[in-house]
């Protein structure tokens, strides 16, 4: 099975989750995520903006921002290049490839900042 087939299989499994099961899984993931020492001591956290069928990352993002942790989201470019941009209340998002929301603009964060 190649990467594309694997991703399609995972997407189908996510789409088959009942709303109750999906909500329970999202809560469990968020609890485990915030139990991590690396998260509680982080200054910056890079995370993706989830699509409707994926497990929702919005509650994690909100909690990080409430804790004054800088949230960084990916912005993709040609030739498989990616940069991370700070996500703030002013960040404008637009759907890009595969309908994934990405920042329209923003100042890229240095890769070394991803390690803090």
Short mmCIF file of C-alpha atoms in Angstrom, two decimals, residues 3-105:
data_model
loop_
_atom_site.label_atom_id
_atom_site.label_comp_id
_atom_site.label_asym_id
_atom_site.label_seq_id
_atom_site.Cartn_x
_atom_site.Cartn_y
_atom_site.Cartn_z
CA UNK A 3 1.07 6.66 0.89
CA UNK A 4 -1.93 7.83 -1.16
CA UNK A 5 -3.85 4.58 -0.57
CA UNK A 6 -3.01 4.65 3.13
CA UNK A 7 -4.25 8.24 3.47
CA UNK A 8 -7.49 7.42 1.65
CA UNK A 9 -8.07 4.47 3.98
CA UNK A 10 -7.48 6.66 7.04
CA UNK A 11 -9.84 9.36 5.71
CA UNK A 12 -12.55 6.77 5.15
CA UNK A 13 -12.13 5.43 8.69
CA UNK A 14 -12.42 8.95 10.11
CA UNK A 15 -15.55 9.63 8.07
CA UNK A 16 -17.15 6.48 9.45
CA UNK A 17 -16.79 7.58 13.08
CA UNK A 18 -20.05 8.47 14.78
CA UNK A 19 -20.20 12.03 16.17
CA UNK A 20 -20.14 10.66 19.74
CA UNK A 21 -17.09 8.48 19.15
CA UNK A 22 -15.32 11.31 17.33
CA UNK A 23 -16.01 13.75 20.19
CA UNK A 24 -14.74 11.23 22.75
CA UNK A 25 -11.54 10.62 20.76
CA UNK A 26 -10.96 14.37 20.38
CA UNK A 27 -11.29 14.84 24.14
CA UNK A 28 -8.91 11.96 24.89
CA UNK A 29 -6.32 13.28 22.45
CA UNK A 30 -6.55 16.78 23.91
CA UNK A 31 -6.16 15.47 27.47
CA UNK A 32 -3.10 13.41 26.54
CA UNK A 33 -1.63 16.27 24.54
CA UNK A 34 -1.81 18.70 27.48
CA UNK A 35 -0.38 16.09 29.88
CA UNK A 36 2.92 16.23 27.98
CA UNK A 37 5.72 18.14 29.72
CA UNK A 38 6.91 19.46 26.36
CA UNK A 39 3.55 21.16 25.87
CA UNK A 40 3.35 22.66 29.35
CA UNK A 41 6.80 24.21 28.97
CA UNK A 42 6.52 25.23 25.30
CA UNK A 43 6.64 28.79 24.05
CA UNK A 44 5.56 27.76 20.53
CA UNK A 45 3.54 24.82 19.24
CA UNK A 46 3.19 23.95 15.55
CA UNK A 47 -0.13 22.32 14.67
CA UNK A 48 -2.29 21.84 11.60
CA UNK A 49 -5.74 23.29 11.07
CA UNK A 50 -7.99 20.26 10.79
CA UNK A 51 -10.42 19.58 8.01
CA UNK A 52 -14.05 18.73 8.79
CA UNK A 53 -13.54 14.96 8.59
CA UNK A 54 -10.40 15.01 10.77
CA UNK A 55 -10.24 15.13 14.52
CA UNK A 56 -10.82 18.77 15.44
CA UNK A 57 -7.69 20.70 16.44
CA UNK A 58 -9.56 23.97 17.19
CA UNK A 59 -10.05 23.21 20.92
CA UNK A 60 -6.35 22.46 21.28
CA UNK A 61 -5.47 25.71 19.50
CA UNK A 62 -7.84 27.72 21.72
CA UNK A 63 -6.40 26.22 24.90
CA UNK A 64 -2.82 26.88 23.74
CA UNK A 65 -3.70 30.51 23.03
CA UNK A 66 -5.45 30.83 26.41
CA UNK A 67 -2.19 29.68 27.99
CA UNK A 68 -0.30 32.34 25.99
CA UNK A 69 1.53 29.71 23.93
CA UNK A 70 2.23 30.86 20.38
CA UNK A 71 0.42 28.68 17.83
CA UNK A 72 2.19 28.15 14.51
CA UNK A 73 0.41 26.77 11.45
CA UNK A 74 1.85 25.58 8.14
CA UNK A 75 1.80 27.53 4.90
CA UNK A 76 2.81 25.50 1.86
CA UNK A 77 4.54 26.54 -1.34
CA UNK A 78 5.59 25.00 -4.63
CA UNK A 79 8.26 22.30 -4.63
CA UNK A 80 6.95 20.82 -1.35
CA UNK A 81 8.28 23.76 0.68
CA UNK A 82 6.60 24.68 3.96
CA UNK A 83 6.89 27.51 6.45
CA UNK A 84 5.15 28.07 9.75
CA UNK A 85 3.30 31.30 10.51
CA UNK A 86 1.92 32.54 13.85
CA UNK A 87 -1.83 32.06 14.14
CA UNK A 88 -3.48 35.06 15.77
CA UNK A 89 -6.96 36.58 15.74
CA UNK A 90 -5.77 38.75 12.81
CA UNK A 91 -4.51 35.85 10.69
CA UNK A 92 -6.46 35.56 7.46
CA UNK A 93 -7.02 31.99 6.31
CA UNK A 94 -7.99 30.67 2.89
CA UNK A 95 -8.48 27.17 1.51
CA UNK A 96 -5.50 25.87 -0.44
CA UNK A 97 -4.66 22.43 -1.85
CA UNK A 98 -7.22 19.79 -0.83
CA UNK A 99 -9.32 22.51 0.82
CA UNK A 100 -6.90 22.86 3.73
CA UNK A 101 -7.02 26.26 5.43
CA UNK A 102 -3.69 28.08 5.42
CA UNK A 103 -2.58 31.60 6.32
CA UNK A 104 -2.89 34.05 3.43
CA UNK A 105 0.12 35.99 4.61
#
